[in-house]
Coordinates of C-alpha atoms in Angstrom, one line a residue:
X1 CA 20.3 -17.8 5.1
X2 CA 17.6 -16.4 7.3
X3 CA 14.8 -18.4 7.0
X4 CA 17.0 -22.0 7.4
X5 CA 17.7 -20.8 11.0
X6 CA 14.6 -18.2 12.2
X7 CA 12.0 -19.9 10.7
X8 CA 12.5 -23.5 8.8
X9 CA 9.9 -24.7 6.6
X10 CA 8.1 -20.5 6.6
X11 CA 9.0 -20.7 2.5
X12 CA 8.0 -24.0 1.8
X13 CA 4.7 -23.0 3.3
X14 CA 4.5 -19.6 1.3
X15 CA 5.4 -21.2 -1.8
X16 CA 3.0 -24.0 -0.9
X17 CA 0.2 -21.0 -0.7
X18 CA -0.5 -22.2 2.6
X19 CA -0.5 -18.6 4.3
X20 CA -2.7 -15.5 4.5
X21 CA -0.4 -11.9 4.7
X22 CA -1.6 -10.1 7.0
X23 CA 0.1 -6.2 6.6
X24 CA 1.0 -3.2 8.9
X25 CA 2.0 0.4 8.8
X26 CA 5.2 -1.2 9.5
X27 CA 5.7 -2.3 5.6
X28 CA 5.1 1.4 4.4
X29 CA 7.6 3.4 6.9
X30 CA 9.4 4.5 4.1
X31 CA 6.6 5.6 1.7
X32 CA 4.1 7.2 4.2
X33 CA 4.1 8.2 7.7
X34 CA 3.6 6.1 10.3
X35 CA 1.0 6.0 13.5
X36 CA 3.8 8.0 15.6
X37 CA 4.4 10.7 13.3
X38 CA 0.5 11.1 12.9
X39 CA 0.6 11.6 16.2
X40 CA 3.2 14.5 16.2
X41 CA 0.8 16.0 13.5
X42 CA -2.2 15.9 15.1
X43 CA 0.2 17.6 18.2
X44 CA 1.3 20.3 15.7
X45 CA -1.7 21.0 14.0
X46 CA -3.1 21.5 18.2
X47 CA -0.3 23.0 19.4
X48 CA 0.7 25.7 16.7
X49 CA -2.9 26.8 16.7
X50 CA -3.4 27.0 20.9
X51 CA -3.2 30.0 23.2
X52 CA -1.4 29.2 25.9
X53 CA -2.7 31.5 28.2
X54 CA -6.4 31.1 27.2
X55 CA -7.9 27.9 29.1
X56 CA -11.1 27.6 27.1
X57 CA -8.9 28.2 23.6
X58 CA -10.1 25.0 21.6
X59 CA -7.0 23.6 20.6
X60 CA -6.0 23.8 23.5
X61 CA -8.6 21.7 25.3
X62 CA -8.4 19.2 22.4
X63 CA -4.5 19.0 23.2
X64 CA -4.8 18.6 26.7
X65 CA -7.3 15.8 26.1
X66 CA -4.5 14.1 23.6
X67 CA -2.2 14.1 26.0
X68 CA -3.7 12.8 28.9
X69 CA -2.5 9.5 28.1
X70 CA 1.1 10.6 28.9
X71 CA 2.7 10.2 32.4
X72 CA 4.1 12.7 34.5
X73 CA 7.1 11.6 33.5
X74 CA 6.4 11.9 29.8
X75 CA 5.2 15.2 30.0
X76 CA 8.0 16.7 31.0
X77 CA 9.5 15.7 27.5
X78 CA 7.0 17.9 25.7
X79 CA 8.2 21.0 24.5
X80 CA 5.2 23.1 23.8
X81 CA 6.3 26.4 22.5
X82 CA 8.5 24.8 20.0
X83 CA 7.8 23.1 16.6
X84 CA 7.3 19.1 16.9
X85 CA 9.9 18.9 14.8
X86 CA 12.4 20.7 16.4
X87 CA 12.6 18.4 20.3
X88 CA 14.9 16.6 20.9
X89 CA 14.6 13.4 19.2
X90 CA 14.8 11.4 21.7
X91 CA 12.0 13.3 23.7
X92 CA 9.8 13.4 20.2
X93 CA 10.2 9.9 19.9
X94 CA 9.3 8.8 23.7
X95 CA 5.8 10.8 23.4
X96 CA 4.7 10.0 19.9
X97 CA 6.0 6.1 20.2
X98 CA 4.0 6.1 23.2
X99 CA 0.7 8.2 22.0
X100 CA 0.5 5.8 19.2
X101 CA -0.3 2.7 21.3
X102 CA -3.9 4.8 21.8
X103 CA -3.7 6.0 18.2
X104 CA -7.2 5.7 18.0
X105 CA -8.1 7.6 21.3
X106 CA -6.1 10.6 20.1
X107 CA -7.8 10.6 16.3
X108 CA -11.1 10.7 18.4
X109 CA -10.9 13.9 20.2
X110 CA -13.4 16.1 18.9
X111 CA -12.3 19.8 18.3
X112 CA -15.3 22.2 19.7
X113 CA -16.9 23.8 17.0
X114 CA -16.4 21.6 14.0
X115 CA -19.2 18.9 13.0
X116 CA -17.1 16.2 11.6
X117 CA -15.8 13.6 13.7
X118 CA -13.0 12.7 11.3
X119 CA -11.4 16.8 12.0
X120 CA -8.5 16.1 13.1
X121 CA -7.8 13.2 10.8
X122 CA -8.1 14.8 7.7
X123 CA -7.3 18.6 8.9
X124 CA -3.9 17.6 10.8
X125 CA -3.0 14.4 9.4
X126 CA -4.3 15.3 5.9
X127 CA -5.1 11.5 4.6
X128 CA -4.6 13.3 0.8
X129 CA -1.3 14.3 1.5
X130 CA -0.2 11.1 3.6
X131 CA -1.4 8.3 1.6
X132 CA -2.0 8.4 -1.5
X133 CA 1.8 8.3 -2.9
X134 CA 2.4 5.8 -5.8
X135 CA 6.0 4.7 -5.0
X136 CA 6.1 1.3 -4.2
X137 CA 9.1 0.5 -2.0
X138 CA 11.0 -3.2 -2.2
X139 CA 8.6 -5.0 0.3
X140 CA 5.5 -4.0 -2.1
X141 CA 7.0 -5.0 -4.7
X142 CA 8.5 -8.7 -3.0
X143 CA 4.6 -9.0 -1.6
X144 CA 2.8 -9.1 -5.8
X145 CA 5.9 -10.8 -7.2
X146 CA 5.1 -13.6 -4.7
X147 CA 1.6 -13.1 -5.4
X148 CA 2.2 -13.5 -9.4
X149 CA 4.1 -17.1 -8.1
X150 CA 1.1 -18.0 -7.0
X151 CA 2.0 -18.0 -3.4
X152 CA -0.6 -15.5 -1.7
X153 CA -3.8 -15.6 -2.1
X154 CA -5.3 -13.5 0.6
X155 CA -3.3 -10.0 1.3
X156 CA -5.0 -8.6 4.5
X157 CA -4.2 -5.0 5.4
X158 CA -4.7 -2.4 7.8
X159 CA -3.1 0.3 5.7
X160 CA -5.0 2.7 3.9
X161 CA -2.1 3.8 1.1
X162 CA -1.8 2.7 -2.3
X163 CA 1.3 1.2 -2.4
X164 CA 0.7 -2.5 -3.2
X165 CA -1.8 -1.0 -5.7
X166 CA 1.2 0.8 -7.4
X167 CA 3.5 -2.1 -7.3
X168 CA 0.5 -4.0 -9.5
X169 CA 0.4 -1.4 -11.5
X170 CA 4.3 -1.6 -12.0
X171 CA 4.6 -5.5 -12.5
X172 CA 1.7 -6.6 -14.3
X173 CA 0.5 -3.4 -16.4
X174 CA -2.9 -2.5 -14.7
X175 CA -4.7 -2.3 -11.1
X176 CA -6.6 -5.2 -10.5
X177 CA -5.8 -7.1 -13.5
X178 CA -3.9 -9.7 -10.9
X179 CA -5.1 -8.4 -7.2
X180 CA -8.5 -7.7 -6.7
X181 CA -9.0 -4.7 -4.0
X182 CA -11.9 -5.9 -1.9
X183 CA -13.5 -3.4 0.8
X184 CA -17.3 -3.3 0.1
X185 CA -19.7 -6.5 -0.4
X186 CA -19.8 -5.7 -4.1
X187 CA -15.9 -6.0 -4.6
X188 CA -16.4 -9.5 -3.2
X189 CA -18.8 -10.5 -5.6
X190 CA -17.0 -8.9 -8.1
X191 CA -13.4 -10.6 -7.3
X192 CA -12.3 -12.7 -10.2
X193 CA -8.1 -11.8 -9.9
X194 CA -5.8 -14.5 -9.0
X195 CA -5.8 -12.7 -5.2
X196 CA -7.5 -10.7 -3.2
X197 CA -6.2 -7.1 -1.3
X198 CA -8.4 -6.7 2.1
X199 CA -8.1 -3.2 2.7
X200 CA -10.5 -3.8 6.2
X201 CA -9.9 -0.5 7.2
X202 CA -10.7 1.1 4.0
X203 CA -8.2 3.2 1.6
X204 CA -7.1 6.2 1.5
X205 CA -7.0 7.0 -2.5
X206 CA -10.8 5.6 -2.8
X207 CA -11.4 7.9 0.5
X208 CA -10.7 10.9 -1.8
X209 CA -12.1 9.4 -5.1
X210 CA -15.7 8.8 -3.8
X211 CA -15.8 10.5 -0.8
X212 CA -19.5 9.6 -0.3
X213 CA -19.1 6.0 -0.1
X214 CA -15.4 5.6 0.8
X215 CA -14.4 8.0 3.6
X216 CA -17.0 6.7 5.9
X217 CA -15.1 3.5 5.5
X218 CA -11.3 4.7 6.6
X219 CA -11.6 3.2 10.1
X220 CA -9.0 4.9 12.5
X221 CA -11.4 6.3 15.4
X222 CA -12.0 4.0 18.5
X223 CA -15.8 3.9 17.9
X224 CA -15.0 2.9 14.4
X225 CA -13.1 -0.3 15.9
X226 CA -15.0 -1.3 18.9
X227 CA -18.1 -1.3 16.7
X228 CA -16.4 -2.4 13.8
X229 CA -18.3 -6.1 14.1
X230 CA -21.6 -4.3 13.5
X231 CA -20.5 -2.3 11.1
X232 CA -23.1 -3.3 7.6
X233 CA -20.7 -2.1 5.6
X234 CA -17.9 -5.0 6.5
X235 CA -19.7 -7.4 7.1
X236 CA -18.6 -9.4 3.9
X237 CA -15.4 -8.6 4.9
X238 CA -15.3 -9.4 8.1
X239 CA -16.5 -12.7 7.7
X240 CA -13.9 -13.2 4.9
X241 CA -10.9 -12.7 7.1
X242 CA -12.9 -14.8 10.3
X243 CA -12.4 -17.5 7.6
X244 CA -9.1 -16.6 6.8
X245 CA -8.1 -17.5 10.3
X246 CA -9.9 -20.5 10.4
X247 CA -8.6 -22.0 6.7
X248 CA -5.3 -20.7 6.6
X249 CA -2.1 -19.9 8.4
X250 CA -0.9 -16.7 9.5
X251 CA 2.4 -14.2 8.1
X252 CA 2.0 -11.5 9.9
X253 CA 4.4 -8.3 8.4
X254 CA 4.9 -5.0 10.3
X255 CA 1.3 -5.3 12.0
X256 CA 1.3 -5.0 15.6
X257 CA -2.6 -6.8 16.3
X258 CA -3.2 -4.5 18.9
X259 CA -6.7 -3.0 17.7
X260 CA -9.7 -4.5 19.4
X261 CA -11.6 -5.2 15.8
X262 CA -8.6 -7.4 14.7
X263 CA -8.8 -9.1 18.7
X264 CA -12.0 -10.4 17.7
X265 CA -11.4 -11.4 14.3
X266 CA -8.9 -14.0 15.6
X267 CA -11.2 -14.8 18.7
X268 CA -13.8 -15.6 16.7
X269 CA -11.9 -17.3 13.8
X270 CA -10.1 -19.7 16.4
X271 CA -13.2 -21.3 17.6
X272 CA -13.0 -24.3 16.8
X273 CA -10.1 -24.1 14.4
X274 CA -8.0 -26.8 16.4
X275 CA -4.7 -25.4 15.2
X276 CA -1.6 -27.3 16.4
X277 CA 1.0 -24.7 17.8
X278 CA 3.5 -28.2 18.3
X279 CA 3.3 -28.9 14.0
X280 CA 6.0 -28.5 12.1
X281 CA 5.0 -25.7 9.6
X282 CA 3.3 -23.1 12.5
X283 CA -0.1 -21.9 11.7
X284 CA 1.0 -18.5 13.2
X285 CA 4.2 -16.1 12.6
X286 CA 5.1 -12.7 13.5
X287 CA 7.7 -10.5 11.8
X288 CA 9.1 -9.2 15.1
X289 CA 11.8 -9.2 18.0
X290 CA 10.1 -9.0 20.4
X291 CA 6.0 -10.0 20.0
X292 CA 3.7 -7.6 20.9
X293 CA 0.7 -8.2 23.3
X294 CA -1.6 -8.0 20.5
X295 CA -0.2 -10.8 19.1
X296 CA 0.6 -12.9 22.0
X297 CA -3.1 -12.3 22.4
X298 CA -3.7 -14.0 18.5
X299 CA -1.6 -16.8 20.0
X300 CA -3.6 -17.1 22.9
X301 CA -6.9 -17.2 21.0
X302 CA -5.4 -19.3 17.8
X303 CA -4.0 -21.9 20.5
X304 CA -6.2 -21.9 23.6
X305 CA -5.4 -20.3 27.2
X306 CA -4.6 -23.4 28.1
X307 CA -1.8 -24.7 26.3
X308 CA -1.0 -20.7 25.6
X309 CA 0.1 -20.5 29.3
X310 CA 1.6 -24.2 29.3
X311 CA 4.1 -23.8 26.8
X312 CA 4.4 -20.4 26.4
X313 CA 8.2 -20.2 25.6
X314 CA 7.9 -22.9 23.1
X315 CA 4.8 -21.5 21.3
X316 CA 6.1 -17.5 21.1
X317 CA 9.9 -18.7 20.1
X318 CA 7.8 -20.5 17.1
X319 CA 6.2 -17.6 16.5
X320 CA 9.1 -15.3 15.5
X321 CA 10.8 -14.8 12.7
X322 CA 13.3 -12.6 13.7
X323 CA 13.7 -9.6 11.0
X324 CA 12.2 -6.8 9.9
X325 CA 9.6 -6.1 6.2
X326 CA 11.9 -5.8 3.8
X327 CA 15.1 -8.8 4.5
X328 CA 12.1 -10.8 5.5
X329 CA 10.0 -10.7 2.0
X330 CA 13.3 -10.5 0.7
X331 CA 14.5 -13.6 1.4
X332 CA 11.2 -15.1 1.2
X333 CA 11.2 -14.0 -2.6
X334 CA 14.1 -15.9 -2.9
X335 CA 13.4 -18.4 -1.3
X336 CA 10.5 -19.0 -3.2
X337 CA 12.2 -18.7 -6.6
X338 CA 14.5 -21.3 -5.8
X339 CA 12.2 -23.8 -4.2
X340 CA 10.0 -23.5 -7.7
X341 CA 13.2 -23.7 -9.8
X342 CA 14.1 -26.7 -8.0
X343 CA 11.1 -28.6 -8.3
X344 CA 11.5 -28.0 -12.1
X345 CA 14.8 -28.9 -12.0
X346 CA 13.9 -32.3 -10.6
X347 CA 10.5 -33.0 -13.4
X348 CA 13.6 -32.2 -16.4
X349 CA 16.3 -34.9 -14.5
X350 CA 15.9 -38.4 -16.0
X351 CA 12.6 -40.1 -14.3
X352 CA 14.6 -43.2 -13.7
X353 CA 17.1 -41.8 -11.3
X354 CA 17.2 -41.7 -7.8
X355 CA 15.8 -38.7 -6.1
X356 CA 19.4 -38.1 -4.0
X357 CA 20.8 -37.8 -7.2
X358 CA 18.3 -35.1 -8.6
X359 CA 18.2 -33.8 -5.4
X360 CA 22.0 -33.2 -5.8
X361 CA 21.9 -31.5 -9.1
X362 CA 18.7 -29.2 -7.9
X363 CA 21.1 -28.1 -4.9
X364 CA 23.4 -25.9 -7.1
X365 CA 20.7 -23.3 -7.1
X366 CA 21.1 -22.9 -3.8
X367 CA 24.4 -21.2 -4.3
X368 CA 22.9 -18.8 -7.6
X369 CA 20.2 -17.7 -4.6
X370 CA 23.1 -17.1 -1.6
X371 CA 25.3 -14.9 -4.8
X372 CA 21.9 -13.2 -5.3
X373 CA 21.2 -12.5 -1.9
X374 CA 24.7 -10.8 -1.0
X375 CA 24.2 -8.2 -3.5
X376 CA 21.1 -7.0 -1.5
X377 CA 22.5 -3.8 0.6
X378 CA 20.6 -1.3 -0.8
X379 CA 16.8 -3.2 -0.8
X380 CA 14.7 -1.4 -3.5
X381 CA 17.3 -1.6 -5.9
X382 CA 18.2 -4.9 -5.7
X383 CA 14.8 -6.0 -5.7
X384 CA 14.8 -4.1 -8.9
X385 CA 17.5 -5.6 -10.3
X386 CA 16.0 -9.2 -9.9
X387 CA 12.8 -8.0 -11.2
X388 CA 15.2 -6.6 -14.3
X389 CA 17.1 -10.1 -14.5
X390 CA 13.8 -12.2 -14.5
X391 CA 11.9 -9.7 -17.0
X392 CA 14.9 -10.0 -19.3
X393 CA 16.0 -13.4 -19.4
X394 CA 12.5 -14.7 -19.1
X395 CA 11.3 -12.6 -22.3
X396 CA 14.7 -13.8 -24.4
X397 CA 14.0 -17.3 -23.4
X398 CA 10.8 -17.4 -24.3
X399 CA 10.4 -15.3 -27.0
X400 CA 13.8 -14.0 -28.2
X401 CA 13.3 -10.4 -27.3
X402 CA 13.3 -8.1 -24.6
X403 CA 10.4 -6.1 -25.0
X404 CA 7.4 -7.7 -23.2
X405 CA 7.6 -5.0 -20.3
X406 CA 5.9 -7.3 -17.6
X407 CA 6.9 -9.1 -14.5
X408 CA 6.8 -13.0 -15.8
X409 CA 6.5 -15.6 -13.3
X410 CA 8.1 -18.9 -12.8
X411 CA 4.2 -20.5 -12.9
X412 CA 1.4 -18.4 -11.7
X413 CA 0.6 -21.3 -9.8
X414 CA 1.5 -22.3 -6.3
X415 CA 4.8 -24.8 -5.9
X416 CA 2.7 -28.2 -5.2
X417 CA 0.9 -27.3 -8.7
X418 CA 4.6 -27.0 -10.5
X419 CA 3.7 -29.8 -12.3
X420 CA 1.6 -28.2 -14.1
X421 CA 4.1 -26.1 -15.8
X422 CA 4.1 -28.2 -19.6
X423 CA 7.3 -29.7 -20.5
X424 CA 7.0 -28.0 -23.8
X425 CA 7.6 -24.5 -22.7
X426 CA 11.3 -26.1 -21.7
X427 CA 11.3 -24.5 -18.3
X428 CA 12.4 -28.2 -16.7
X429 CA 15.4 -28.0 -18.7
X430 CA 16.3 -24.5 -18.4
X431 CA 16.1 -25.1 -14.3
X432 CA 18.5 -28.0 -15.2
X433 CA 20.8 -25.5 -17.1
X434 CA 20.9 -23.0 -14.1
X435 CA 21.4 -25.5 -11.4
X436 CA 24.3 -27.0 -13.5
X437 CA 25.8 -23.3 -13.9
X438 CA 25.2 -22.6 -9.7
X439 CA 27.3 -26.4 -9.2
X440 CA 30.3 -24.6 -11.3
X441 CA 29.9 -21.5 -9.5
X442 CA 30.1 -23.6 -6.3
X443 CA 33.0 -25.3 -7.5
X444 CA 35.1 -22.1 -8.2
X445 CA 35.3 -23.1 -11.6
X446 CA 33.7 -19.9 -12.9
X447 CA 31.7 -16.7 -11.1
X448 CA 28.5 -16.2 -12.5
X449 CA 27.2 -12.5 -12.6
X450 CA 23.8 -10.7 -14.5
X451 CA 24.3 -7.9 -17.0
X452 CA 20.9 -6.8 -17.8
X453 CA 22.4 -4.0 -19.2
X454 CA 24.8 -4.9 -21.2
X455 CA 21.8 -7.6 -22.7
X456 CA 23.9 -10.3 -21.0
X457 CA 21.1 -13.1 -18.9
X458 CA 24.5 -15.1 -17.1
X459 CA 28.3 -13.7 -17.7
X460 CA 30.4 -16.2 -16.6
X461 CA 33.9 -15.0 -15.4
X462 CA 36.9 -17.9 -15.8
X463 CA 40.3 -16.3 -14.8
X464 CA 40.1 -13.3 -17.1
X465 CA 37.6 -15.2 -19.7
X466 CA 34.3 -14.0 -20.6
X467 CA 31.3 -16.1 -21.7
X468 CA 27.9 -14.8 -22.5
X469 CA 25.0 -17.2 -21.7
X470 CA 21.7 -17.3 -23.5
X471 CA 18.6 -19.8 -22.6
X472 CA 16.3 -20.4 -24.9
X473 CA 13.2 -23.2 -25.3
X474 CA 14.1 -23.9 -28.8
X475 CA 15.5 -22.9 -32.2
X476 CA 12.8 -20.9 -32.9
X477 CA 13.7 -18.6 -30.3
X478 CA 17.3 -19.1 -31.1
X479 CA 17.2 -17.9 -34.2
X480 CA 15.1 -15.2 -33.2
X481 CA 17.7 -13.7 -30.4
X482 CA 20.1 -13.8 -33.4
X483 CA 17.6 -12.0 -35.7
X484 CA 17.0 -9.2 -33.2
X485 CA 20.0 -8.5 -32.3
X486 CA 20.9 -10.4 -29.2
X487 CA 23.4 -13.3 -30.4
X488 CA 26.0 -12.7 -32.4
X489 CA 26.1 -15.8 -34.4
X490 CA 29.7 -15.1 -35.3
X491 CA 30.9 -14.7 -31.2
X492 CA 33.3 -17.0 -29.5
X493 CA 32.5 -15.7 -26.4
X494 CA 28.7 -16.9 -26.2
X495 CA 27.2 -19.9 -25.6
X496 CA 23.4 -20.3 -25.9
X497 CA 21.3 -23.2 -24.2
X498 CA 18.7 -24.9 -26.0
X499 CA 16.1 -26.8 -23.9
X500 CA 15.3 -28.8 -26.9
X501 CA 17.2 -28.6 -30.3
X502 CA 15.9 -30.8 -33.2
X503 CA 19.0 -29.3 -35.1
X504 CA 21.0 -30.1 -32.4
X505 CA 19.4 -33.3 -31.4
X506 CA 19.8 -34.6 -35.3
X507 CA 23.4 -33.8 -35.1
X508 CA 23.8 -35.8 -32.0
X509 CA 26.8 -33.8 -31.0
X510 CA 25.7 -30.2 -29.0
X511 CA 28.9 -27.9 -29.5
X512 CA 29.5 -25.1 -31.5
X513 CA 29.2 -23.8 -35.0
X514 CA 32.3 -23.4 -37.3
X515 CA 33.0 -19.7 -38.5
X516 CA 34.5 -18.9 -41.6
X517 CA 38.0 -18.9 -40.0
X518 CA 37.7 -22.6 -39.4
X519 CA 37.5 -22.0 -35.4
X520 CA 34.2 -22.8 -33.3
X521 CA 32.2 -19.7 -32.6
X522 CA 28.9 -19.7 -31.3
X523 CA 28.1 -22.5 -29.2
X524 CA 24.3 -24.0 -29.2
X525 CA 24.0 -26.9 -26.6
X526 CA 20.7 -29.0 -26.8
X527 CA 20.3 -29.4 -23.0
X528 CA 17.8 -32.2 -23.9
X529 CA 20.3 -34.5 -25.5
X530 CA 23.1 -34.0 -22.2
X531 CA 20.4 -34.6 -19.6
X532 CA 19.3 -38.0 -21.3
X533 CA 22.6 -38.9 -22.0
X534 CA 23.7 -38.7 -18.9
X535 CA 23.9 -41.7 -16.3
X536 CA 24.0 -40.0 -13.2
X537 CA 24.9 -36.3 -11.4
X538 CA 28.4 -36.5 -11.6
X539 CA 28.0 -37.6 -15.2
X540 CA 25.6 -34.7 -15.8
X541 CA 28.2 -32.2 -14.8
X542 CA 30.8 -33.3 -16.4
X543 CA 29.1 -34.1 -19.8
X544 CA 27.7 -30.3 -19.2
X545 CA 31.0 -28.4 -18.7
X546 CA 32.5 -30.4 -22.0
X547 CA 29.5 -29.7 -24.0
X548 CA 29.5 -26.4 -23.1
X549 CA 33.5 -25.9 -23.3
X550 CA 33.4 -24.4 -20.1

């Protein structure tokens, strides 16, 4: 998969809550314009406005000033008495890719006449109408699932949208319930949430909220950055992420480093920090191809000029982790899934065996993660699909029903703290149960698929054979998926299993119940009772599958 070979040890280290995010406009290109096409706006809004024939026309000095940056070269590939949108792409995407590396030198020319010095930002780019949308795409909602699992902490962004926002709102019921959005001092002091959402250059929806405190904060103007350090109003924020740098490694997603503010942040935070850039889990990674020269200057600062320039290969192959937002937080979702699932699969194994052989029964899940993971074409919706899959069969095992609405994690708390997770809920043997079912899947002895909609957790497929599977913590909750509706207590074709059964534990024999045609019908397996009984991996299996009648 693509972390095993890019970047070994990157999801251990996420699960582990061992890094900071640190976001881009490059996680949002779907759901809001990015820096070059705010560039071809603020050209429209100039251009469609100018007399070309009129050499003190306003727009038109304002547009010759935007342009400047271009070379001779480049110019040639503007097309000024057409629409932006009509050039040739090609020629569209040469000037505006390259206008956007001095993104902030363009939203800083001043148009003559008007007073504000944010004109052009909220005239031609129209920060209302650009980023304020409440859609979250599959990389916001990957970035709070893994915050819910307890694996970020600190989310530090540059974008001003709403979309992370939305994707709390969609996975946990309410803004800031989970995620605290920090931008002033007072949102600091305030922050209680389980994380923290550094919006350090402000937001766009509080921008039109409270315009009077929040719009003076939406940094995007090159005075704006170069004096963001003595900026009062960031202070608190500022030396929050300095810390960041300092405490904690670096995942940086769609976020090219290049702004001068952000330079010194890492600058400053790598003082002293005495990161390693030869350790095993890296202290800094970059979502990229190619790394930018804003972030081989964050490597520079995090690891010393010195050593930077030594080993310089070494240090920026380290760095990458070759894929783009949305395979990357992807596969780091499930990544982090399994590595969780697995530690609980080892706490419900027998204390007294070996750890090769829980080891061995943990690595089944590996191939329910891979199955997963090759459904994944279309991104949003298979993210929604696993959020569908967890909600569901989450909610039946613990509860019976399917009605609770809300994203429920493994543990809220980071892998190293999965201990923590009380045997009584039965989650160690459920994780038992899964990695058993991902060994037969391996094994070819059945495929294993979700049907969320047809109420179905596991539908295992046996050459032409159908069997519903059901987990459930205990006969409570049993007997309450029969009572609403979910089990059929009269099927042949279901088999639910029961991380701890007194009824079945009594009985000494897990199997199934007898119908009133004499045959065996619904199938209730104490998982309990055929993980203790077991004497090693092997025996686990096997004893499963019979148990089962799989």
């Amino acid at each position: 998969m693509l972390l095993e070979t890019s970047s070994p040890g990157l999801a251990e280290g996420v699960a582990r809550g061992l890094y900071a995010l640190w976001l881009g406009s490059g996680i949002s290109l779907e759901r809001v314009v990015g820096v070059p096409a705010v560039i071809g706006r603020v050209i429209e809004y100039l251009r469609s406005r100018m007399d070309p024939a009129d050499n003190g026309c306003r727009y038109k000095i304002a547009l010759d000033q935007v342009i400047t940056q271009l070379s001779p070269p480049e110019r040639q590939l503007l097309h000024l008495d057409q629409p932006v949108e009509d050039w040739p792409a090609n020629d569209r995407l040469t000037v505006t890719c390259r206008l956007a590396g001095f993104y902030s030198e363009v939203l800083e020319t001043q148009l003559d006449g008007e007073a504000d010095a944010d004109f052009l930002l909220w005239q031609a780019v129209d920060v209302p109408g650009s980023f304020t949308g409440d859609d979250p795409d599959a990389e916001h909602l990957c970035i709070v699932m893994l915050t819910l699992e307890g694996a970020f902490r600190d989310i530090s962004s540059a974008n001003w949208d709403y979309l992370i926002e939305a994707a709390e709102r969609e996975l946990a019921g309410t803004v800031g319930s989970q995620i605290d959005v920090c931008i002033r001092a007072g949102d600091f002091q305030g922050a209680g949430g389980r994380a923290k959402l550094l919006k350090y250059h402000g937001c766009a929806v509080k921008a039109v909220a409270e315009p009077d405190i929040y719009r003076p904060l939406l940094i995007a103007r090159t005075p704006q950055i170069q004096g963001y350090r003595l900026n009062a109003a960031y202070n608190v924020m500022r030396g929050h992420l300095v810390t960041l740098v300092q405490q904690r490694r670096t995942l940086m997603i769609g976020f090219s480093a290049q702004d001068n503010d952000v330079q010194e942040i890492f600058v400053e935070g790598a003082q002293h920090s005495n990161w390693d850039w030869n350790a095993a889990m890296k202290a800094f990674i970059f979502a990229e191809e190619d790394l930018k020269q804003g972030q081989k200057g964050v490597l520079t600062s995090a690891y010393g000029e010195p050593n930077y320039h030594a080993n310089r290969v070494a240090i920026e192959a380290d760095a990458r982790v070759r894929a783009f937002a949305k395979p990357l937080l992807i596969a780091l979702l499930l990544n982090v899934l399994e590595l969780k699932v697995a530690a609980l699969t080892e706490l419900g194994l027998p204390a007294g065996w070996l750890a090769d052989q829980k080891v061995a029964i943990a690595s089944g899940l590996r191939q329910l993660r891979d199955g997963a993971a090759a459904t994944a074409a279309d991104p949003l919706a298979f993210v929604r699909r696993v959020i569908s899959a967890l909600n569901h069969g989450q909610d039946l095992f613990q509860h019976g029903n399917s009605d609770h609405g809300r994203y429920l994690p493994i543990s809220r708390d980071s892998l190293q703290q999965i201990g923590g997770v009380s045997a009584a809920t039965g989650l160690r043997q459920a994780s038992v149960a899964l990695a058993l079912l991902g060994h037969g899947a391996e094994a070819g002895d059945w495929g294993i698929s979700n049907d969320t909609a047809g109420n179905t957790p596991m539908r295992l497929d046996q050459e032409g054979k159908t069997t519903r599977v059901f987990l459930a913590a205990n006969d409570y909750v049993a007997s309450s998926m029969v009572q609403n509706g979910h089990v059929d207590p009269d099927s042949d074709d279901t088999v639910v299993l029961l991380s701890a059964s007194a009824r079945q534990r009594n009985a000494r024999f897990p199997g199934g119940k007898y119908g009133r045609d004499g045959k065996v019908n619904l199938r209730e397996i104490c998982m309990s009772s055929v993980i203790e009984d077991a004497t090693d991996a092997a025996d686990l299996l096997e004893s499963f599958k019979r148990s089962a009648s799989l």
